[in-house]
Coordinates of C-alpha atoms in Angstrom, one line a residue:
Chain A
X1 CA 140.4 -216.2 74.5
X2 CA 142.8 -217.2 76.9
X3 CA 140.8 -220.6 78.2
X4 CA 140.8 -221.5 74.3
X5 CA 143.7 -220.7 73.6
X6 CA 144.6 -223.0 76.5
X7 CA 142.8 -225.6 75.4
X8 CA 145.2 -226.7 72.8
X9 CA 148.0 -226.8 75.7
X10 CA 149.2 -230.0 77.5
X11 CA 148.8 -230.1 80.7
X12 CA 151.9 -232.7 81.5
X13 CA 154.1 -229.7 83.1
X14 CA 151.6 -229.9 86.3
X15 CA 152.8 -227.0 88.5
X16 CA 149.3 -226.1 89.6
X17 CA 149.3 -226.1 93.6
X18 CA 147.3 -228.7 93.9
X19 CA 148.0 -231.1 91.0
X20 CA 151.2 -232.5 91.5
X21 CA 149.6 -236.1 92.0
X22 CA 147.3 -235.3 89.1
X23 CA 150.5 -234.1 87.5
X24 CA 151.7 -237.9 87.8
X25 CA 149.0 -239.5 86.7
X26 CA 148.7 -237.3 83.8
X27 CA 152.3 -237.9 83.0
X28 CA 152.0 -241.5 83.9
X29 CA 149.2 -241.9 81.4
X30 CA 151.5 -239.4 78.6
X31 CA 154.8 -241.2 78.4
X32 CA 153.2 -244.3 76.9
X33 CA 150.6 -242.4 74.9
X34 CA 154.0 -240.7 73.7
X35 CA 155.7 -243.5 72.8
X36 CA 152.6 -244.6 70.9
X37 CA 153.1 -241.3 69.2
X38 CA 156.8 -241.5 68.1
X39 CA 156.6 -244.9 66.8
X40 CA 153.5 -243.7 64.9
X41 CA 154.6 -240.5 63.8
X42 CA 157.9 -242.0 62.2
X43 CA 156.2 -243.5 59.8
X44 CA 155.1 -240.9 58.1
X45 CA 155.6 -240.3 54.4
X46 CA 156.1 -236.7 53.1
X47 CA 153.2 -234.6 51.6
X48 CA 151.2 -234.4 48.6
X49 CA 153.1 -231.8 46.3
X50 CA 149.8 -229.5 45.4
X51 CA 149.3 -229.8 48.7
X52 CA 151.8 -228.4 50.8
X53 CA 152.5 -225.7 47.5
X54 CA 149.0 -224.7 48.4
X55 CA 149.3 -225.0 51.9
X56 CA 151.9 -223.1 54.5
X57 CA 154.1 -225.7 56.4
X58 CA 153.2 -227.0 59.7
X59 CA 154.9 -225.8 62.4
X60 CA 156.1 -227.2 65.6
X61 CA 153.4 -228.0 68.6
X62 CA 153.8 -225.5 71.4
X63 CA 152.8 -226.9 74.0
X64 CA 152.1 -225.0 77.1
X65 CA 150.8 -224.7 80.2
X66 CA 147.9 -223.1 81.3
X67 CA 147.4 -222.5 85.0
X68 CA 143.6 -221.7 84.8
X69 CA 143.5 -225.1 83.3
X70 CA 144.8 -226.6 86.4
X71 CA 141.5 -226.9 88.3
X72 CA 140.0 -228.7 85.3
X73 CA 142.3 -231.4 86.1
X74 CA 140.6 -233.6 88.4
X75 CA 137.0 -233.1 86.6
X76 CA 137.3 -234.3 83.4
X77 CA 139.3 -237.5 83.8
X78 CA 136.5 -240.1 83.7
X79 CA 136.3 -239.1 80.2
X80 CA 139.2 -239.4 78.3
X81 CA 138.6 -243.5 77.8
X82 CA 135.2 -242.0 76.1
X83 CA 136.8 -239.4 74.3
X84 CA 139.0 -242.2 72.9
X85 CA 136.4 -243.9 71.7
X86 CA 134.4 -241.3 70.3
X87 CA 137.7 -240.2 68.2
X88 CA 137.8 -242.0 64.5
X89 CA 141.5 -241.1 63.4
X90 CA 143.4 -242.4 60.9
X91 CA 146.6 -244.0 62.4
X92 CA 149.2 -241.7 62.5
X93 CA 147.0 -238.8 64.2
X94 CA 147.3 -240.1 67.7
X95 CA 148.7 -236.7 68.3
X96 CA 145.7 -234.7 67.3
X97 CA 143.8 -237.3 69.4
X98 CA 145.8 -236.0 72.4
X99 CA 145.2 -232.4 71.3
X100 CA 141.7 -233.2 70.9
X101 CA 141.1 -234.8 74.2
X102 CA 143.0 -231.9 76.2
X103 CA 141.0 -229.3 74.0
X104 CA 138.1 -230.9 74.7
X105 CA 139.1 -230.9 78.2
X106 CA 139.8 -227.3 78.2
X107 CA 136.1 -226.9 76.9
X108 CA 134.3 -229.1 79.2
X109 CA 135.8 -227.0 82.3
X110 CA 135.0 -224.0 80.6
X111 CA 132.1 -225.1 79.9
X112 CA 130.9 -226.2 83.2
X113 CA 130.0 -229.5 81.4
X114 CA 131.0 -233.0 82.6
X115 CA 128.2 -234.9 80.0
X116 CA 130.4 -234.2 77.3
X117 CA 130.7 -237.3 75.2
X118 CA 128.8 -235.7 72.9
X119 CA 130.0 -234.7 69.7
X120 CA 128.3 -231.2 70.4
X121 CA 131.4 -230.3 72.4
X122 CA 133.4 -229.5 69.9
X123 CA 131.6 -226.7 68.8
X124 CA 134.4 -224.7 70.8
X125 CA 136.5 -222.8 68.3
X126 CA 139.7 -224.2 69.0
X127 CA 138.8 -227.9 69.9
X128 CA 137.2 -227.8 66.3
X129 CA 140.3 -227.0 64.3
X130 CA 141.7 -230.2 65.2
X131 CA 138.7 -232.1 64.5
X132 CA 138.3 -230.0 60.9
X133 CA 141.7 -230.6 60.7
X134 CA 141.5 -234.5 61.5
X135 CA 138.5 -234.6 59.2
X136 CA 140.3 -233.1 56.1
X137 CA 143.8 -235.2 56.8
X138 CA 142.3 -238.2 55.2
X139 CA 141.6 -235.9 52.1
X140 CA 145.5 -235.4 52.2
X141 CA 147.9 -237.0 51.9
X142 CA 150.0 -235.1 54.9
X143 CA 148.8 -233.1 57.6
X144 CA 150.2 -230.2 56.0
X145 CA 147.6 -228.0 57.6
X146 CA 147.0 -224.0 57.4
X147 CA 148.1 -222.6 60.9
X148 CA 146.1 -220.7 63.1
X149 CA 149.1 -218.2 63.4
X150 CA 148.4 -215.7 66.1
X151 CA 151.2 -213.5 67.3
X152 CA 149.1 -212.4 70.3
X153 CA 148.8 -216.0 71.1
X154 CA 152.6 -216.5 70.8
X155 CA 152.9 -213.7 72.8
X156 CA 150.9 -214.9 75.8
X157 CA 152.4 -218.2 75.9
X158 CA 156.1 -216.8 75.8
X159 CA 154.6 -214.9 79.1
X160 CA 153.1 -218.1 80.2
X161 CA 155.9 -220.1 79.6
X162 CA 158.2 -217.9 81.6
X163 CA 156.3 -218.0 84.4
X164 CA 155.9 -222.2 83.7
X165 CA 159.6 -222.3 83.9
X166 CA 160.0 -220.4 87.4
X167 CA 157.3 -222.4 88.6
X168 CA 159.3 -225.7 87.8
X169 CA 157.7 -228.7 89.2
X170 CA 158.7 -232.3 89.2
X171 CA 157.7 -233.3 86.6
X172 CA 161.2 -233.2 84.4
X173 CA 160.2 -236.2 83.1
X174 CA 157.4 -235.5 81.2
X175 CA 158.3 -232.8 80.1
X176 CA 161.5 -234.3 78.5
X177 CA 158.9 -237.1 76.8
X178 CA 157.0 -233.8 75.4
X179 CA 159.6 -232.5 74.1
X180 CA 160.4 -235.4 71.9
X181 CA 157.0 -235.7 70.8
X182 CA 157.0 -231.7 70.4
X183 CA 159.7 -232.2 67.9
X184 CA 156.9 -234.8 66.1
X185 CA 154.3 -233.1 66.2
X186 CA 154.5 -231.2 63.3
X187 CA 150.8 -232.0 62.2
X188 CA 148.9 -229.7 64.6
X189 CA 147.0 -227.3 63.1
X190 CA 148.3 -224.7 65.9
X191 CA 150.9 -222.8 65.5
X192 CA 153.1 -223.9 68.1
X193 CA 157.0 -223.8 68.9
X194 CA 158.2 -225.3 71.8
X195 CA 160.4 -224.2 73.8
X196 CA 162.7 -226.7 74.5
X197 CA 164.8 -226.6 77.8
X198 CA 167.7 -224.6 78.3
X199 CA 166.4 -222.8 74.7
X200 CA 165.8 -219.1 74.4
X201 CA 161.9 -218.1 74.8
X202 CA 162.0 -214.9 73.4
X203 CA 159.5 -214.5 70.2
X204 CA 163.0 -214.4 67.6
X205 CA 164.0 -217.4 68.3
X206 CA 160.5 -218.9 68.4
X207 CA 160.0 -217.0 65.1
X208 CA 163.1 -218.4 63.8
X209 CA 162.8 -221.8 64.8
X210 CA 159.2 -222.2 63.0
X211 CA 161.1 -220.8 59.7
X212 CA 163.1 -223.8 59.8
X213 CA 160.6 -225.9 60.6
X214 CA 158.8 -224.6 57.2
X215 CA 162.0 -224.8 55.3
X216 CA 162.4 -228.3 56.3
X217 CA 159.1 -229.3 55.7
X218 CA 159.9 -227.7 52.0
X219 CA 162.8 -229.6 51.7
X220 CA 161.0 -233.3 52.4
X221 CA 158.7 -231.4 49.7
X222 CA 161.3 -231.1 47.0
X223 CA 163.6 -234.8 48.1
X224 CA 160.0 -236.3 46.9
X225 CA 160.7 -234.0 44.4
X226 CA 164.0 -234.5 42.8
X227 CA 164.1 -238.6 42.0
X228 CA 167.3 -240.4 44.0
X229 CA 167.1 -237.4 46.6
X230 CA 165.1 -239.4 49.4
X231 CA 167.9 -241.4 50.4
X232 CA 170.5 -239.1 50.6
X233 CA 170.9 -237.6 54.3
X234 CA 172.1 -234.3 55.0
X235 CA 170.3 -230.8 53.5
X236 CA 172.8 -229.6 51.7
X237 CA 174.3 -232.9 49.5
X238 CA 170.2 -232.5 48.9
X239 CA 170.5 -228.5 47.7
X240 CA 173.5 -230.1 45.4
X241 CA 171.4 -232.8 44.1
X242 CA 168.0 -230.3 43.8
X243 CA 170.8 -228.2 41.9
X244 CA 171.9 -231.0 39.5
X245 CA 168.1 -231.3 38.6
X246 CA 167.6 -228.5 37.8
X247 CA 170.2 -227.6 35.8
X248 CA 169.9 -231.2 33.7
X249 CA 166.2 -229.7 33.1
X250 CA 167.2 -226.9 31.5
X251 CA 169.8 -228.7 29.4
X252 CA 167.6 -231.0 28.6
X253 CA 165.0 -228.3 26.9
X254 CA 167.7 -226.7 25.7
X255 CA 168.3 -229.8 23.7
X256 CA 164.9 -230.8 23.0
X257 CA 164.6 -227.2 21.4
X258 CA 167.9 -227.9 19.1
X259 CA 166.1 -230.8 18.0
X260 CA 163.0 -229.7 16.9
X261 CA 164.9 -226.6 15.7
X262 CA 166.6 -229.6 13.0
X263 CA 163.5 -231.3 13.1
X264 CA 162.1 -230.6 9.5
X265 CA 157.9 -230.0 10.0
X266 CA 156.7 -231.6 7.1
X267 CA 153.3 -231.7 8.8
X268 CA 151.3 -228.9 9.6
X269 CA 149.0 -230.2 11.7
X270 CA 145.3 -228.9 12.8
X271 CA 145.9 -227.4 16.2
X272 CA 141.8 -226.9 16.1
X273 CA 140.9 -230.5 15.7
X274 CA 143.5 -231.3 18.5
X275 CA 141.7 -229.0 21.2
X276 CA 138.1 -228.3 19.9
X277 CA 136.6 -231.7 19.9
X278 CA 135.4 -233.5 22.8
X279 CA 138.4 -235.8 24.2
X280 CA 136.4 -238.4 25.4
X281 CA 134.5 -239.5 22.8
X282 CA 137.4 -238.4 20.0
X283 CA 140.0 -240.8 21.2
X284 CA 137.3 -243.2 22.1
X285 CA 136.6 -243.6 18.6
X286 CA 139.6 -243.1 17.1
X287 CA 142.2 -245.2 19.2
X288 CA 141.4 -248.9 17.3
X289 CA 141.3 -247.4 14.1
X290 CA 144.8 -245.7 14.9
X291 CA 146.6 -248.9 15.5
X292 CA 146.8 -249.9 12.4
X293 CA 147.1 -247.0 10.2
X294 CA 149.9 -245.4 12.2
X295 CA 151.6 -243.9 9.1
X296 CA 154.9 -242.3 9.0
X297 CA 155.0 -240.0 5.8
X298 CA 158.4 -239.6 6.2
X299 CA 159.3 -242.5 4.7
X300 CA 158.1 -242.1 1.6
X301 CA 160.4 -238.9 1.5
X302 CA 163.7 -240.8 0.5
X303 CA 165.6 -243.7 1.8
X304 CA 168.4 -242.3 3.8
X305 CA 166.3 -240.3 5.2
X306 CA 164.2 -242.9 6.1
X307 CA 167.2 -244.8 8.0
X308 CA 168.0 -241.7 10.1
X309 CA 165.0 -241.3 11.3
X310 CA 164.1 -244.7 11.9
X311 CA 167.5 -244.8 14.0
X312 CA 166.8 -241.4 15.8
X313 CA 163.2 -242.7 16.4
X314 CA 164.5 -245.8 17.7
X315 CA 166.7 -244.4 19.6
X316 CA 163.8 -241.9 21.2
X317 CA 162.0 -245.0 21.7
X318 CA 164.2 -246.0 24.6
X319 CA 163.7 -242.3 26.5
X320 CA 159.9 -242.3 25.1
X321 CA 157.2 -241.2 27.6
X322 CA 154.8 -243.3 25.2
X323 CA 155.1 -246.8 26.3
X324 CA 152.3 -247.9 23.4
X325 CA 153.3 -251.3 20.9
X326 CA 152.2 -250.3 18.0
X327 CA 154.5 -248.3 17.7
X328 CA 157.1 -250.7 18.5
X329 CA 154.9 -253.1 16.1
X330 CA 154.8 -250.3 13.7
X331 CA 158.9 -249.6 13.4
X332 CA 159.6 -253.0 12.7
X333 CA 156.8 -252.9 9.8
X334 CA 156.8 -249.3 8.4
X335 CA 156.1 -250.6 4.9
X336 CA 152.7 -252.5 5.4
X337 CA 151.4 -249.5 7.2
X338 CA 152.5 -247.0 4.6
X339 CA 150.9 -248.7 1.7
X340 CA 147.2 -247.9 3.0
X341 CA 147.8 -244.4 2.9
X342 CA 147.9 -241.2 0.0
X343 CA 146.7 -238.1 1.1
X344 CA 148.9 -236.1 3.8
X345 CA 145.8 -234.6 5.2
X346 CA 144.4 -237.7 6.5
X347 CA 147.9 -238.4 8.2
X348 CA 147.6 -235.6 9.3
X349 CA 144.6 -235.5 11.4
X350 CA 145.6 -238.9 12.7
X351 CA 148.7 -237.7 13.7
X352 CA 147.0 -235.0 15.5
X353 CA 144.5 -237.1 17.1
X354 CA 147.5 -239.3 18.2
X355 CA 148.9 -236.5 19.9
X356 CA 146.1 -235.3 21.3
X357 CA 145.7 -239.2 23.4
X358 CA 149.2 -239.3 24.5
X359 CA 148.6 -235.5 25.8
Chain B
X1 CA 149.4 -242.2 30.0
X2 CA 145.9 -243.2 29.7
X3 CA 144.5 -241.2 27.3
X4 CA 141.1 -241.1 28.4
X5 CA 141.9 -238.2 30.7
X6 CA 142.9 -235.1 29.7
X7 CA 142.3 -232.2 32.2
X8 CA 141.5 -229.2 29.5
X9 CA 142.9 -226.4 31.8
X10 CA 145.7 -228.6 33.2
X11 CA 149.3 -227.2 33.2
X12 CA 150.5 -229.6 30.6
X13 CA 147.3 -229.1 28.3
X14 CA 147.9 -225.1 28.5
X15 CA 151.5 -225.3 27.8
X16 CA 150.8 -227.9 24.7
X17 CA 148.5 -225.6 23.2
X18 CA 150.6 -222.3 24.0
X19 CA 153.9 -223.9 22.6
X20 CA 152.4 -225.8 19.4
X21 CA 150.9 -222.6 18.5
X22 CA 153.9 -221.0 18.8
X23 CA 156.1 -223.2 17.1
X24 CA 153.7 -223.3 13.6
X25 CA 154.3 -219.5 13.6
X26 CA 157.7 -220.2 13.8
X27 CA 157.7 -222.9 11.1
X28 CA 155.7 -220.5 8.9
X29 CA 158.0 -217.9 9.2
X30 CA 160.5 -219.6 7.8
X31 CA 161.0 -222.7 5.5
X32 CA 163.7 -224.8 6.6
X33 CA 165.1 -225.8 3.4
X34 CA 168.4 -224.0 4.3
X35 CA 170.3 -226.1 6.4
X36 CA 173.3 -223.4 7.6
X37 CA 174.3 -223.9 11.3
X38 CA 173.8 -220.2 11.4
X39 CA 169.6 -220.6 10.8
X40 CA 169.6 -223.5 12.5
X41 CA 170.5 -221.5 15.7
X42 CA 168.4 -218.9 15.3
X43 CA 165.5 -221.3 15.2
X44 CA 166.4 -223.1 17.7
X45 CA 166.8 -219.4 20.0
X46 CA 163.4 -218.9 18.9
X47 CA 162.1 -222.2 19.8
X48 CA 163.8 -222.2 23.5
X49 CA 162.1 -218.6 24.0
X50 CA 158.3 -219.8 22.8
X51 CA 158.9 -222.7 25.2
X52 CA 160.2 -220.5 28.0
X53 CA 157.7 -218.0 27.1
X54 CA 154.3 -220.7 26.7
X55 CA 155.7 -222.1 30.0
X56 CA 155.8 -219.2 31.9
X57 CA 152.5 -217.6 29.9
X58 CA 150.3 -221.1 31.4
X59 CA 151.6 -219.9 34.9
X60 CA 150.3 -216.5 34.2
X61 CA 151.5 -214.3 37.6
X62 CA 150.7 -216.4 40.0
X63 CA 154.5 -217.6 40.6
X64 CA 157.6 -215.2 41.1
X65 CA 159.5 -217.4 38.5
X66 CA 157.5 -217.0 35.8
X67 CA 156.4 -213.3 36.5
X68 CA 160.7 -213.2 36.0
X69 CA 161.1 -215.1 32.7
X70 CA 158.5 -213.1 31.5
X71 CA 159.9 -209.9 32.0
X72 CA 163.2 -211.1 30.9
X73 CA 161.9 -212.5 27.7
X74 CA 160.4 -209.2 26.8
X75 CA 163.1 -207.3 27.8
X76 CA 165.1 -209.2 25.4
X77 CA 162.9 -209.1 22.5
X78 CA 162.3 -205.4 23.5
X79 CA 166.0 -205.0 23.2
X80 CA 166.3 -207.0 20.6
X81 CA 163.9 -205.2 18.2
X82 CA 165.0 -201.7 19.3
X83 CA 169.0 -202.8 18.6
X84 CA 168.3 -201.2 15.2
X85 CA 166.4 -197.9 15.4
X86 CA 166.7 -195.5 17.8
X87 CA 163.7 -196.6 20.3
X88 CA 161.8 -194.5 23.2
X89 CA 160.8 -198.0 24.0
X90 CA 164.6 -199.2 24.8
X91 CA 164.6 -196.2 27.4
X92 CA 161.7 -196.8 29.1
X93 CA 162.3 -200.4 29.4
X94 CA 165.7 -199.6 30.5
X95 CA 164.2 -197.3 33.6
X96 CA 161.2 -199.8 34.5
X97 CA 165.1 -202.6 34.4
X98 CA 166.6 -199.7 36.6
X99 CA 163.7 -199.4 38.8
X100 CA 163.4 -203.5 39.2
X101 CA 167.1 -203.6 40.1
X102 CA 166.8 -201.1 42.7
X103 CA 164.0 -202.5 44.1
X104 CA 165.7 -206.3 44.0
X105 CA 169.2 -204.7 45.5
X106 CA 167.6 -203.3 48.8
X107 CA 165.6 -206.1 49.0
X108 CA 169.2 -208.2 48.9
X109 CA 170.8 -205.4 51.3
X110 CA 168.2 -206.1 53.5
X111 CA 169.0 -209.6 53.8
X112 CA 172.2 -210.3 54.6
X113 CA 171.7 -208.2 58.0
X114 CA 169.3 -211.4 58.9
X115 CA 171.1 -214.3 57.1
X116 CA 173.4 -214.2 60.3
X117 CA 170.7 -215.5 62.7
X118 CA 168.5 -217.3 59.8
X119 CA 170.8 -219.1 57.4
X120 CA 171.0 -222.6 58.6
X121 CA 174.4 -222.8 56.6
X122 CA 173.0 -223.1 53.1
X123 CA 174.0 -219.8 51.8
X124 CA 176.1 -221.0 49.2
X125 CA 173.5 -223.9 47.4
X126 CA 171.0 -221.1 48.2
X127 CA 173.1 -219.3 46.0
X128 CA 173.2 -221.4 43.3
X129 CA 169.7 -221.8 42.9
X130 CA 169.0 -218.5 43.1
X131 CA 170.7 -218.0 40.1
X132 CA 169.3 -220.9 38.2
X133 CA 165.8 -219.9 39.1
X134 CA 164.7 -217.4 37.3
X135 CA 163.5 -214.0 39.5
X136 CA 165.1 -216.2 42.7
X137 CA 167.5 -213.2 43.5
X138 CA 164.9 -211.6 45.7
X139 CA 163.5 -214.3 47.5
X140 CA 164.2 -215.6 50.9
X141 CA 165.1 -219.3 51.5
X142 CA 161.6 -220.1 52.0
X143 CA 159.9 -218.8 49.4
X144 CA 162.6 -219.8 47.0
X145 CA 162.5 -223.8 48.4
X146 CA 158.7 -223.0 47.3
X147 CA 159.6 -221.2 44.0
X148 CA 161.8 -224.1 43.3
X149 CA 159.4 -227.1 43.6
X150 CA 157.2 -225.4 41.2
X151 CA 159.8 -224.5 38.5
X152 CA 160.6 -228.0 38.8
X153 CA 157.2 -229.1 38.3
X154 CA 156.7 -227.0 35.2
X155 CA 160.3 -228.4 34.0
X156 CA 159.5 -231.6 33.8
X157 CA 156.0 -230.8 31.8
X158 CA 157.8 -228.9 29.5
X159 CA 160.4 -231.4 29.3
X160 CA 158.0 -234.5 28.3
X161 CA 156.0 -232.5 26.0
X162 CA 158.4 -231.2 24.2
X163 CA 159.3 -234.8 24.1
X164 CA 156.5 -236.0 22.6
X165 CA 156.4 -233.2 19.8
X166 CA 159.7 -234.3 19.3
X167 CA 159.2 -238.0 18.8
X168 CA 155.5 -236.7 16.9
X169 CA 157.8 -235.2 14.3
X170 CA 160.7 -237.8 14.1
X171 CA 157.9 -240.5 13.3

């Protein structure tokens, strides 16, 4: 698994023997492909809620170096501009592009097969998770991708990165550009943390640093969340601000409860003809015929009460998740509507149908 | 809302049907001709329970939150309808509560040993919502972020339906 698992790696830290000029060109050819990336990848927006709650978090793009992959170097280059081509992305997937092309790289060499334009190539197992994953990205709204996450692999790329970083070659300036696009390139479907320079390799701190990578994907999660939280900068004045929702949530159902608790049911309403008959066609039919005879049997009750609730109701009406007229139309008239109307059963299964539409 | 579409297993739909139900038994129980502030609570701790407890019923088990407020609701009413006899039932619920807090505390022992190296700073809001989401005590940071989103998801259900049945009835 080793080549595959390579596939998935950049090879911008060129410390093969002989590829120190391929090295350059490769970097040569990554820094503006990078800064393609970043000013792509900061426009992204944050997930799709179901999504990522169904989904684990993406984690950071490891990016590593394979030294096997080094002889693969000088084969494959004539076909990156037809990789490119071949690639449909949407826009803000230039990194998987990259991933793709080096993966795809990775499986020509192994492969022992330069005609590989085709889209057959990708039958390799880790240069098809990127395409599966580019194919399902338009179906979400974030790359919030399930990770292939493989301690073994982990483990063999701290080892490989060790011996990367004795190895050092000249290329320090590449590998500063990858590391800012490593900190981007959160949409891989690898698991990958990078081990920035001057960082700890060991698998804790690699460990560690993905957990906070998922915490802080949560957290976009939950700003989207929590209304008035995007703009506010800084996770913890967030946590205070997720806090603040939360509680005003429960207060407000605690309130809600008070008032239907007060709330005096004077109808009982058929829970069966709410939920048993088709929706569709139900509301189809009833919704012109409701218009008019909204009826409020309250009113015939008495006249204070009447006032009260008209006030309360009007009162609702400004925090009402309805948004209809005819209710508006229908406060300002109550009397003309009420005048059609005897039987409390009737009201009563139009009341229910009513809240069967807004439902 | 358009009200051509109306998912029949969504999490709104379930909740509506759970919580209506429930509050008709509640009306039925009791006639609300008395208007004492001492009924009026007691309805109205009824009413927040069948909400809590339709809310957390249309998320079945699949979410540590409401696996939590379920338990604690029937603790409560366990407690609450043992509080005048002498009840085998209080005891055993009492141990399974025992055994649960045990279980929870190690978990928590265990976790300050790794909040040293994990914690980003956060310990205190973490805090916080821990103890505002229900069952949050045990979870890690991760999971509770997670835990959160979804409470606050169902929240906001509950919140405009119980909205709507509010305005239904003030009409």
């Amino acid at each position: 698994m080793e080549p595959n698992t390579g596939t998935a790696e950049t090879r911008s830290n060129g410390t093969a023997s002989d590829g120190d000029d391929v090295a350059a060109l490769e970097s040569l050819q990554f820094t503006d492909e990078i800064h393609r990336l970043i000013s792509a990848t900061t426009t992204n927006n944050a997930s799709s809620f179901t999504a990522l709650l169904e989904l684990p978090a993406p984690e950071a793009v490891e990016l590593l170096h394979s030294p096997e992959s080094a002889k693969l170097m000088a084969a494959p280059a004539p076909n990156i501009e037809d990789f490119k081509a071949s690639f449909h992305f949407p826009s803000n997937s230039g990194l998987i592009e990259r991933a793709a092309r080096f993966s795809l790289f990775a499986g020509v060499g192994n492969n022992n097969n330069n005609t590989s334009n085709s889209p057959e190539t990708p039958s390799n197992n880790p240069s098809a998770n990127p395409q599966k994953a580019v194919k399902s990205e338009p179906a979400e709204t974030e790359s919030s991708e399930p990770l292939v996450s493989d301690p073994t692999v982990e483990k063999r790329c701290i080892k490989r990165k060790d011996r990367e970083k004795k190895v050092k070659g000249s290329t320090k300036k590449s590998k500063t550009a990858m590391n800012e696009s490593s900190e981007d390139a959160e949409k891989l479907p690898y698991v990958h943390v990078r081990a920035r320079r001057g960082q700890a390799t060991d698998s804790h701190s690699l460990a560690e640093r993905a957990r906070r990578e998922k915490i802080n994907a949560r957290m976009k999660l939950l700003q989207e969340l929590v209304p008035g939280c995007s703009k506010i900068s800084g996770t913890a004045l967030v946590l205070d601000e997720i806090i603040n929702h939360v509680q005003f949530l429960q207060r407000q159902v605690e309130i809600l409860s008070m008032r239907l608790a007060t709330v005096n049911p004077r109808i009982d309403f058929d829970l069966d003809s709410i939920f048993t008959t088709e929706s569709g066609s139900l509301m189809d039919s009833n919704f012109p015929s409701m218009v008019m005879p909204l009826v409020w049997p309250e009113v015939q009750v008495n006249g204070n009460r009447q006032q009260y609730q008209q006030q309360w109701h009007f009162d609702a009406l400004q925090q009402a998740v309805w948004g209809r007229e005819e209710v508006c139309n229908n406060y300002i008239t109550p009397e003309n509507s009420l005048l059609s109307y005897d039987s409390s059963a009737n009201s009563a299964t139009l009341h229910s149908n009513q809240m069967k539409m807004e439902l | 809302m358009n009200p051509q579409h109306l998912n029949a297993s969504s999490l709104k739909s379930r909740f509506t049907r759970r919580f209506l139900r429930a509050l008709t038994k509640i009306n039925a129980q009791k006639p609300i001709s008395s208007s004492s502030p001492r009924e009026i609570f007691q309805r109205y701790g009824r009413i927040k329970a069948a909400a809590d407890k339709s809310m957390a019923n249309s998320v079945r088990s699949r979410r540590t939150w409401s696996r939590a407020m379920l338990w604690k609701l029937r603790s409560r009413s366990y407690r609450q309808a043992s509080s005048g006899r002498r009840s085998a039932v209080k005891t055993s619920t009492t141990t399974s509560h025992q055994a649960i807090r045990k279980k929870t505390n190690h978990e928590k022992e265990n976790k300050p040993t790794k909040t040293g190296e994990d914690q980003v700073g956060f310990v205190v809001q973490a805090d916080e919502l821990r103890e505002l989401v229900p069952g949050g005590e045990a979870m890690d940071l991760c999971n509770l972020l997670d835990e959160t989103a979804h409470y606050i998801k169902c929240l906001t259900t509950q919140v405009q339906v119980m909205k709507k049945i509010v305005d239904f009835y003030s009409l």
